[in-house]
Structure formats: structure tokens, C-alpha cells
Amino acid sequence: MDSVSSQKSIFSMIVDRDIPADVVWENERIIAFTDIAPKAPVHLLVVPKTAQYANVTELAAGDPALLAEVVAVAQLLADERTGGEYRLIFNTGEAVGQTVFHVHAHVMGGQLTEGSLGFE
Ligand code: 5GP
């Protein structure tokens, strides 16, 4: 269960195969899949399987090696799909648009709008 609510997060449902997703990479600790509402030509989510951490600050404090692994997977997927260049976003807090409180990295690549954060 995540640290914000006692309900299973949507990403835990994907990890457990309760709901489908286009999974592009997976190991024991991490899953990566395409965002259901892409905001860039390539828009992947890299997600620790544990629901213990609601955001990147909690993950960095609780398991820095897992955070490093998330970044390594982001690079690996970008190497495969976007020529190795990408934008890495961790939304932290409702005010900036975080909607899923199970830590995840947005990996965005392709032609992004210059000057935007990729979400416009
Ligand atoms: P946040 O706004 O919390 O940083 O990002 C959550 C992301 O999860 C959003 O970009 C949203 O489109 C994506 N998302 C929400 N529900 C699902 C889902 O059921 N499947 C997939 N693949 N992505 C989802």
C-alpha cells in the first residue's frame, strides 16, 4: 500500500496485472510502461514496484539505490527509443499536477516544445 492512501494505487494494479498496460521493461524492482495520455512523442513511466514511496523525495531518502536504478532504466529506454536524449520529470505534489502518489518518473523524448516542460 502507498503512504498516502490505504487503497491500491493505479500503478500497483498495473504491477499486479489487475489492469493492462503497454509494459516496455521490467525487473524485480521496477516496471516501465507507456503513459496512457502521452504528452510527448515518446512518453514512458518508470515506476518502482513498491508502493512505499509517494514521491521522489521519499524515494531518495528511503532507497537511493532504487532511485539510481530508476534513472538508469530511464537512460536505457531513452537509448533505445529517443537517441539517448530525454526529459526526466518527477511531479511532486498536487499543485504541480501529481495525480498518482506512487513514485514514478516521466521519461519524455522526441520533438518537445521548446520552452515548455513538455506538458503543454
Ligand atoms: P503524475 O501527474 O502523477 O505525475 O502522472 C501520472 C501519469 O500517469 C499521467 O501522465 C497519466 O496519464 C498516467 N496514467 C494514469 N493512469 C494510467 C493508467 O491506467 N495507465 C497508464 N499507462 N498511465 C496512466
PDB file of C-alpha atoms and ligand atoms in Angstrom:
ATOM      1  CA  MET A   1       0.000   0.000   0.000  1.00  0.00           C
ATOM      2  CA  ASP A   2       1.254   3.508  -0.654  1.00  0.00           C
ATOM      3  CA  SER A   3       1.918   6.013   2.050  1.00  0.00           C
ATOM      4  CA  VAL A   4      -0.884   8.398   1.100  1.00  0.00           C
ATOM      5  CA  SER A   5      -3.905   6.152   0.913  1.00  0.00           C
ATOM      6  CA  SER A   6      -4.807   2.654   2.013  1.00  0.00           C
ATOM      7  CA  GLN A   7      -6.164   1.878  -1.462  1.00  0.00           C
ATOM      8  CA  LYS A   8      -4.051   0.139  -4.068  1.00  0.00           C
ATOM      9  CA  SER A   9      -2.517   2.689  -6.458  1.00  0.00           C
ATOM     10  CA  ILE A  10      -3.255   2.505 -10.160  1.00  0.00           C
ATOM     11  CA  PHE A  11       0.426   1.623 -10.709  1.00  0.00           C
ATOM     12  CA  SER A  12       0.264  -1.226  -8.193  1.00  0.00           C
ATOM     13  CA  MET A  13      -2.703  -2.518 -10.183  1.00  0.00           C
ATOM     14  CA  ILE A  14      -0.502  -2.466 -13.296  1.00  0.00           C
ATOM     15  CA  VAL A  15       2.338  -4.229 -11.423  1.00  0.00           C
ATOM     16  CA  ASP A  16      -0.115  -6.918 -10.269  1.00  0.00           C
ATOM     17  CA  ARG A  17      -1.698  -7.177 -13.742  1.00  0.00           C
ATOM     18  CA  ASP A  18      -5.101  -6.194 -12.358  1.00  0.00           C
ATOM     19  CA  ILE A  19      -5.289  -3.734 -15.257  1.00  0.00           C
ATOM     20  CA  PRO A  20      -3.458  -3.801 -18.593  1.00  0.00           C
ATOM     21  CA  ALA A  21      -0.576  -1.584 -19.665  1.00  0.00           C
ATOM     22  CA  ASP A  22       1.892  -1.457 -22.511  1.00  0.00           C
ATOM     23  CA  VAL A  23       4.854  -2.714 -20.468  1.00  0.00           C
ATOM     24  CA  VAL A  24       8.176  -1.953 -22.172  1.00  0.00           C
ATOM     25  CA  TRP A  25      10.648  -3.040 -19.473  1.00  0.00           C
ATOM     26  CA  GLU A  26      10.528  -4.866 -16.154  1.00  0.00           C
ATOM     27  CA  ASN A  27      12.684  -6.476 -13.490  1.00  0.00           C
ATOM     28  CA  GLU A  28      12.064  -7.468  -9.849  1.00  0.00           C
ATOM     29  CA  ARG A  29      12.046  -3.880  -8.599  1.00  0.00           C
ATOM     30  CA  ILE A  30      10.944  -1.676 -11.484  1.00  0.00           C
ATOM     31  CA  ILE A  31       8.332  -1.621 -14.231  1.00  0.00           C
ATOM     32  CA  ALA A  32       8.161   0.765 -17.200  1.00  0.00           C
ATOM     33  CA  PHE A  33       5.178   1.310 -19.490  1.00  0.00           C
ATOM     34  CA  THR A  34       3.789   3.878 -21.887  1.00  0.00           C
ATOM     35  CA  ASP A  35       1.760   6.722 -20.429  1.00  0.00           C
ATOM     36  CA  ILE A  36      -1.933   6.319 -21.211  1.00  0.00           C
ATOM     37  CA  ALA A  37      -2.185  10.009 -22.162  1.00  0.00           C
ATOM     38  CA  PRO A  38       1.166  10.799 -23.814  1.00  0.00           C
ATOM     39  CA  LYS A  39       2.332  14.413 -23.784  1.00  0.00           C
ATOM     40  CA  ALA A  40       5.399  13.846 -25.945  1.00  0.00           C
ATOM     41  CA  PRO A  41       6.166  11.623 -28.957  1.00  0.00           C
ATOM     42  CA  VAL A  42       7.793   9.204 -26.505  1.00  0.00           C
ATOM     43  CA  HIS A  43       6.265   9.294 -23.022  1.00  0.00           C
ATOM     44  CA  LEU A  44       7.109   6.431 -20.676  1.00  0.00           C
ATOM     45  CA  LEU A  45       6.623   5.990 -16.955  1.00  0.00           C
ATOM     46  CA  VAL A  46       9.367   4.280 -14.941  1.00  0.00           C
ATOM     47  CA  VAL A  47       7.895   3.045 -11.677  1.00  0.00           C
ATOM     48  CA  PRO A  48       9.374   1.279  -8.654  1.00  0.00           C
ATOM     49  CA  LYS A  49       7.154  -1.707  -7.954  1.00  0.00           C
ATOM     50  CA  THR A  50       6.988  -0.929  -4.266  1.00  0.00           C
ATOM     51  CA  ALA A  51       4.174   1.435  -3.311  1.00  0.00           C
ATOM     52  CA  GLN A  52       6.104   2.505  -0.227  1.00  0.00           C
ATOM     53  CA  TYR A  53       7.184   5.881  -1.638  1.00  0.00           C
ATOM     54  CA  ALA A  54       4.722   8.550  -2.736  1.00  0.00           C
ATOM     55  CA  ASN A  55       7.241  10.818  -4.435  1.00  0.00           C
ATOM     56  CA  VAL A  56      10.894  11.184  -5.402  1.00  0.00           C
ATOM     57  CA  THR A  57      11.882  12.879  -2.151  1.00  0.00           C
ATOM     58  CA  GLU A  58      10.625   9.920  -0.152  1.00  0.00           C
ATOM     59  CA  LEU A  59      12.342   7.511  -2.541  1.00  0.00           C
ATOM     60  CA  ALA A  60      15.669   9.368  -2.372  1.00  0.00           C
ATOM     61  CA  ALA A  61      15.585   9.293   1.424  1.00  0.00           C
ATOM     62  CA  GLY A  62      14.324   5.720   1.737  1.00  0.00           C
ATOM     63  CA  ASP A  63      16.111   3.857  -1.047  1.00  0.00           C
ATOM     64  CA  PRO A  64      18.632   5.951  -3.005  1.00  0.00           C
ATOM     65  CA  ALA A  65      19.883   2.875  -4.873  1.00  0.00           C
ATOM     66  CA  LEU A  66      16.378   2.289  -6.209  1.00  0.00           C
ATOM     67  CA  LEU A  67      16.191   5.920  -7.357  1.00  0.00           C
ATOM     68  CA  ALA A  68      19.514   5.453  -9.159  1.00  0.00           C
ATOM     69  CA  GLU A  69      18.086   2.332 -10.776  1.00  0.00           C
ATOM     70  CA  VAL A  70      15.029   4.291 -11.972  1.00  0.00           C
ATOM     71  CA  VAL A  71      17.356   6.825 -13.618  1.00  0.00           C
ATOM     72  CA  ALA A  72      19.437   4.057 -15.204  1.00  0.00           C
ATOM     73  CA  VAL A  73      16.294   2.456 -16.659  1.00  0.00           C
ATOM     74  CA  ALA A  74      15.189   5.850 -17.991  1.00  0.00           C
ATOM     75  CA  GLN A  75      18.536   6.198 -19.782  1.00  0.00           C
ATOM     76  CA  LEU A  76      18.381   2.657 -21.122  1.00  0.00           C
ATOM     77  CA  LEU A  77      14.895   3.218 -22.559  1.00  0.00           C
ATOM     78  CA  ALA A  78      15.912   6.589 -23.985  1.00  0.00           C
ATOM     79  CA  ASP A  79      18.939   4.964 -25.611  1.00  0.00           C
ATOM     80  CA  GLU A  80      16.564   2.532 -27.310  1.00  0.00           C
ATOM     81  CA  ARG A  81      13.821   4.986 -28.249  1.00  0.00           C
ATOM     82  CA  THR A  82      14.947   8.617 -28.313  1.00  0.00           C
ATOM     83  CA  GLY A  83      18.601   8.607 -29.274  1.00  0.00           C
ATOM     84  CA  GLY A  84      19.652   8.797 -25.635  1.00  0.00           C
ATOM     85  CA  GLU A  85      18.284  12.309 -25.007  1.00  0.00           C
ATOM     86  CA  TYR A  86      15.244  12.768 -22.821  1.00  0.00           C
ATOM     87  CA  ARG A  87      13.446  14.816 -20.203  1.00  0.00           C
ATOM     88  CA  LEU A  88      13.015  13.231 -16.757  1.00  0.00           C
ATOM     89  CA  ILE A  89      10.152  14.583 -14.634  1.00  0.00           C
ATOM     90  CA  PHE A  90       9.060  13.664 -11.143  1.00  0.00           C
ATOM     91  CA  ASN A  91       5.928  15.608 -10.269  1.00  0.00           C
ATOM     92  CA  THR A  92       5.838  16.167  -6.529  1.00  0.00           C
ATOM     93  CA  GLY A  93       2.555  17.435  -5.140  1.00  0.00           C
ATOM     94  CA  GLU A  94      -0.969  18.093  -6.356  1.00  0.00           C
ATOM     95  CA  ALA A  95      -0.211  21.753  -7.046  1.00  0.00           C
ATOM     96  CA  VAL A  96       2.142  20.773  -9.884  1.00  0.00           C
ATOM     97  CA  GLY A  97      -0.141  18.101 -11.262  1.00  0.00           C
ATOM     98  CA  GLN A  98       0.839  14.924  -9.437  1.00  0.00           C
ATOM     99  CA  THR A  99      -2.154  12.630  -9.656  1.00  0.00           C
ATOM    100  CA  VAL A 100      -0.678   9.255  -8.739  1.00  0.00           C
ATOM    101  CA  PHE A 101       1.003   9.129  -5.336  1.00  0.00           C
ATOM    102  CA  HIS A 102       3.183   6.136  -6.112  1.00  0.00           C
ATOM    103  CA  VAL A 103       6.568   7.472  -7.163  1.00  0.00           C
ATOM    104  CA  HIS A 104       7.172   7.476 -10.904  1.00  0.00           C
ATOM    105  CA  ALA A 105       9.463   9.127 -13.422  1.00  0.00           C
ATOM    106  CA  HIS A 106       8.105  10.537 -16.656  1.00  0.00           C
ATOM    107  CA  VAL A 107      10.590   9.871 -19.464  1.00  0.00           C
ATOM    108  CA  MET A 108       9.788  12.154 -22.376  1.00  0.00           C
ATOM    109  CA  GLY A 109      11.541  12.354 -25.691  1.00  0.00           C
ATOM    110  CA  GLY A 110      11.192  13.142 -29.340  1.00  0.00           C
ATOM    111  CA  GLN A 111      10.386  16.655 -30.512  1.00  0.00           C
ATOM    112  CA  LEU A 112       9.325  18.525 -27.362  1.00  0.00           C
ATOM    113  CA  THR A 113       8.031  22.066 -27.491  1.00  0.00           C
ATOM    114  CA  GLU A 114      10.900  24.423 -26.897  1.00  0.00           C
ATOM    115  CA  GLY A 115      10.439  26.405 -23.701  1.00  0.00           C
ATOM    116  CA  SER A 116       7.744  24.141 -22.303  1.00  0.00           C
ATOM    117  CA  LEU A 117       8.108  21.470 -19.705  1.00  0.00           C
ATOM    118  CA  GLY A 118       6.541  19.027 -22.112  1.00  0.00           C
ATOM    119  CA  PHE A 119       3.129  19.195 -20.509  1.00  0.00           C
ATOM    120  CA  GLU A 120       1.607  21.946 -22.670  1.00  0.00           C
TER     121      GLU A 120
HETATM  122  P1  5GP B   1       1.512  12.416 -12.440  1.00  0.00           P
HETATM  123  O1  5GP B   1       0.596  13.503 -12.933  1.00  0.00           O
HETATM  124  O2  5GP B   1       1.014  11.799 -11.153  1.00  0.00           O
HETATM  125  O3  5GP B   1       2.939  12.840 -12.391  1.00  0.00           O
HETATM  126  O4  5GP B   1       1.484  11.314 -13.576  1.00  0.00           O
HETATM  127  C1  5GP B   1       0.590  10.265 -13.627  1.00  0.00           C
HETATM  128  C2  5GP B   1       0.609   9.780 -15.053  1.00  0.00           C
HETATM  129  O5  5GP B   1       0.023   8.510 -15.087  1.00  0.00           O
HETATM  130  C3  5GP B   1      -0.176  10.662 -16.021  1.00  0.00           C
HETATM  131  O6  5GP B   1       0.686  11.138 -17.060  1.00  0.00           O
HETATM  132  C4  5GP B   1      -1.273   9.745 -16.558  1.00  0.00           C
HETATM  133  O7  5GP B   1      -1.544   9.945 -17.927  1.00  0.00           O
HETATM  134  C5  5GP B   1      -0.704   8.365 -16.270  1.00  0.00           C
HETATM  135  N1  5GP B   1      -1.713   7.353 -16.016  1.00  0.00           N
HETATM  136  C6  5GP B   1      -2.776   7.459 -15.169  1.00  0.00           C
HETATM  137  N2  5GP B   1      -3.489   6.319 -15.171  1.00  0.00           N
HETATM  138  C7  5GP B   1      -2.855   5.473 -16.015  1.00  0.00           C
HETATM  139  C8  5GP B   1      -3.116   4.135 -16.436  1.00  0.00           C
HETATM  140  O8  5GP B   1      -4.079   3.480 -16.017  1.00  0.00           O
HETATM  141  N3  5GP B   1      -2.254   3.581 -17.326  1.00  0.00           N
HETATM  142  C9  5GP B   1      -1.168   4.259 -17.808  1.00  0.00           C
HETATM  143  N4  5GP B   1      -0.395   3.634 -18.688  1.00  0.00           N
HETATM  144  N5  5GP B   1      -0.885   5.533 -17.434  1.00  0.00           N
HETATM  145  C10 5GP B   1      -1.722   6.129 -16.549  1.00  0.00           C
END
